[in-house]
XYZ file of C-alpha atoms in Angstrom:
244
model
C -22.894 -65.028 24.950
C -22.044 -62.197 22.560
C -20.539 -62.849 19.165
C -20.833 -59.137 18.417
C -20.521 -56.816 21.407
C -20.411 -53.392 19.791
C -20.711 -51.510 16.529
C -18.699 -48.325 16.144
C -18.661 -45.713 13.413
C -15.105 -44.743 12.470
C -15.990 -41.119 11.918
C -12.613 -40.236 10.396
C -13.417 -42.695 7.594
C -16.539 -40.754 6.558
C -15.892 -38.476 3.593
C -19.006 -36.365 4.158
C -21.910 -36.447 6.586
C -23.982 -34.619 3.983
C -24.148 -37.690 1.746
C -26.396 -40.739 2.189
C -26.334 -42.859 4.291
C -24.275 -40.679 6.652
C -26.771 -37.838 6.250
C -29.464 -39.940 7.961
C -29.690 -38.398 11.473
C -29.371 -41.699 13.346
C -26.285 -42.650 11.337
C -24.777 -39.153 11.475
C -24.937 -39.229 15.277
C -23.685 -42.801 15.629
C -20.588 -43.342 17.738
C -20.469 -46.554 19.796
C -23.468 -48.831 20.095
C -23.308 -51.788 22.523
C -25.100 -54.928 21.330
C -27.095 -57.200 23.628
C -25.767 -60.761 23.914
C -29.239 -62.180 23.188
C -31.413 -59.807 21.127
C -30.850 -56.245 19.898
C -33.698 -54.387 18.198
C -33.414 -51.474 15.782
C -36.751 -49.659 15.685
C -37.807 -46.532 13.831
C -39.926 -45.015 11.114
C -39.345 -45.673 7.421
C -36.170 -43.876 6.426
C -34.820 -43.800 9.971
C -31.795 -45.908 8.999
C -32.573 -49.116 10.892
C -32.350 -51.403 7.850
C -29.343 -49.490 6.525
C -27.510 -49.983 9.814
C -28.424 -53.672 10.014
C -27.304 -54.228 6.429
C -23.961 -52.546 7.132
C -23.422 -54.720 10.206
C -24.265 -57.822 8.166
C -21.846 -56.948 5.361
C -19.112 -56.039 7.854
C -19.692 -59.389 9.623
C -19.131 -61.275 6.360
C -22.660 -61.894 5.089
C -23.838 -61.422 1.530
C -25.506 -58.016 1.182
C -28.663 -59.570 -0.282
C -29.047 -62.094 2.504
C -28.436 -65.731 3.270
C -25.579 -67.433 5.055
C -21.929 -66.467 4.736
C -21.167 -68.951 1.977
C -23.751 -67.394 -0.363
C -21.874 -65.296 -2.876
C -24.391 -63.983 -5.370
C -25.427 -60.485 -6.350
C -28.345 -59.436 -8.543
C -27.245 -55.804 -8.757
C -24.068 -53.819 -8.300
C -24.072 -51.578 -5.272
C -21.530 -50.155 -2.842
C -21.983 -50.145 0.937
C -20.076 -47.144 2.307
C -21.484 -47.539 5.814
C -20.135 -51.082 6.022
C -16.691 -49.725 5.149
C -16.924 -47.071 7.871
C -18.001 -49.208 10.820
C -16.030 -51.557 12.987
C -17.487 -54.514 14.854
C -16.163 -55.498 18.221
C -16.379 -59.239 18.730
C -16.658 -61.380 21.824
C -14.258 -64.128 22.809
C -16.169 -66.815 20.905
C -16.947 -66.810 17.196
C -20.334 -67.838 15.900
C -20.595 -71.329 14.411
C -23.486 -70.430 12.135
C -25.379 -67.422 10.897
C -27.975 -66.029 8.544
C -28.918 -62.582 7.235
C -32.620 -62.395 6.360
C -33.811 -59.540 4.175
C -37.499 -59.667 3.419
C -37.068 -57.633 0.228
C -34.474 -59.975 -1.280
C -35.544 -63.323 0.161
C -36.826 -64.355 -3.297
C -33.274 -63.990 -4.644
C -31.887 -66.137 -1.815
C -34.504 -68.815 -2.497
C -33.663 -68.828 -6.206
C -29.952 -69.091 -5.487
C -30.515 -72.047 -3.153
C -32.587 -73.809 -5.820
C -29.677 -73.445 -8.231
C -26.871 -74.740 -6.007
C -28.526 -77.295 -3.698
C -29.818 -80.803 -4.253
C -33.297 -81.660 -2.902
C -32.000 -83.834 -0.049
C -29.721 -81.074 1.247
C -32.548 -78.535 1.019
C -34.892 -80.824 2.943
C -32.314 -81.484 5.659
C -31.213 -77.876 6.079
C -34.392 -75.916 5.399
C -37.264 -78.328 5.907
C -38.419 -77.962 2.290
C -37.212 -79.148 -1.098
C -37.440 -75.592 -2.441
C -37.802 -72.302 -0.588
C -40.250 -71.343 -3.338
C -42.424 -74.343 -2.480
C -44.282 -72.730 0.420
C -45.803 -69.373 1.260
C -43.423 -66.667 2.439
C -44.560 -67.040 6.045
C -44.429 -70.842 6.041
C -40.966 -70.814 4.515
C -39.673 -68.299 7.024
C -40.851 -70.310 10.028
C -39.354 -73.464 8.530
C -36.138 -71.570 7.896
C -36.006 -70.327 11.499
C -37.003 -73.665 13.005
C -34.776 -75.849 10.832
C -31.903 -73.784 9.439
C -31.218 -71.509 12.425
C -29.042 -73.333 14.914
C -27.188 -72.987 18.188
C -24.079 -70.867 18.387
C -25.403 -68.703 15.559
C -25.522 -65.005 14.697
C -28.793 -64.038 13.014
C -29.600 -60.654 11.488
C -33.218 -60.136 10.453
C -34.541 -57.168 8.490
C -38.297 -56.642 8.958
C -39.205 -60.334 9.317
C -42.786 -59.335 10.182
C -43.478 -58.831 6.471
C -43.705 -62.622 6.190
C -45.499 -63.373 9.449
C -49.061 -63.080 10.724
C -49.452 -61.970 14.370
C -49.897 -65.597 15.433
C -46.726 -66.625 13.627
C -44.855 -63.686 15.094
C -45.618 -65.205 18.498
C -44.395 -68.567 17.239
C -41.205 -66.910 16.054
C -40.638 -65.341 19.474
C -40.705 -68.858 20.880
C -38.061 -69.930 18.351
C -35.895 -66.970 19.365
C -36.292 -67.902 23.020
C -35.300 -71.523 22.431
C -32.234 -70.566 20.400
C -31.114 -67.917 22.884
C -31.785 -69.809 26.097
C -30.718 -73.295 25.149
C -28.318 -72.843 22.271
C -26.477 -69.548 22.669
C -27.747 -67.660 19.632
C -27.557 -63.888 19.139
C -30.127 -61.893 17.147
C -30.071 -58.396 15.653
C -33.522 -57.428 14.374
C -34.802 -54.358 12.510
C -38.576 -54.245 12.887
C -41.797 -52.233 13.095
C -43.775 -55.013 14.772
C -44.762 -54.537 18.443
C -45.099 -58.313 18.906
C -41.652 -59.099 17.537
C -39.959 -56.380 19.587
C -41.441 -57.714 22.855
C -38.738 -60.258 23.720
C -37.760 -59.383 27.312
C -34.085 -60.405 27.255
C -33.086 -57.673 24.833
C -31.974 -54.120 24.130
C -34.202 -51.892 22.017
C -32.698 -48.957 20.142
C -34.922 -46.232 18.742
C -33.593 -44.487 15.634
C -34.915 -40.927 15.410
C -33.989 -37.410 14.291
C -31.894 -36.885 17.428
C -29.883 -40.058 16.925
C -30.062 -43.527 18.463
C -31.394 -43.927 21.992
C -32.191 -46.947 24.100
C -35.900 -47.325 24.814
C -38.343 -49.558 26.614
C -40.883 -51.565 24.619
C -43.799 -49.785 26.297
C -42.349 -46.371 25.430
C -42.112 -46.903 21.679
C -44.584 -45.078 19.481
C -45.303 -48.365 17.706
C -46.665 -49.958 20.879
C -48.438 -46.827 22.145
C -50.146 -46.176 18.823
C -51.231 -49.792 18.385
C -52.574 -49.921 21.937
C -54.488 -46.655 21.481
C -55.920 -47.804 18.153
C -57.122 -51.130 19.552
C -58.720 -49.339 22.502
C -60.613 -46.865 20.279
C -60.632 -48.044 16.652
C -63.835 -46.238 15.677
C -62.505 -42.927 17.008
C -59.237 -43.340 15.094
C -61.050 -44.207 11.864
C -63.453 -41.295 12.272
C -60.693 -38.720 12.755
C -58.571 -40.270 10.003
C -61.320 -39.983 7.406
C -62.537 -36.613 8.670
C -59.083 -35.233 7.940
C -59.584 -35.747 4.199
């Protein structure tokens, strides 16, 4: 089921496409973008706009810009989000019962906020730990996904691979599968990680200079480059260092 079915840029609301973030090619060329009912990936190089787009969707959907669930209302810095003001989300018939916006870069702030407002019993029941600072980043994230993420939820994840080893990325794919198949969850994920973007029941969008296009997992540069490197690591290293 889809809680969000489409994101659309209201182009008449944009003051100038020469100013960031509307100057980013993928954002400048955005019109209507259908969202997969299970998993939608935003993939691209650094600066391609994938995290910016995901953040705007999260803010427009009612999440705190720094991450967490919808009831979290903290901010460690003042910042405007013009893209969030210029997009419109089309929703499905049903509304999500739960949700979480995970930003790797601000997860520390979310953990600190939860320590301040929650008692230990509530933290243990909802997150699997007494404090989100009590485990490694990767351990905490898997506990968060396995314990806090629930059925009927909308989950937006910005570069979750920064917390996860390859083995734990596979474990996370299993969590996604369980939540999607058995419990009707929807995921929007911005990522560089070939493992994380391999979920088959999904749509993968590639953000590039020519805009946003739908792509297959096997056709992404991330997968092709990783496959080529693993096939010939010594050749890659040789040419990389010879170029100096």
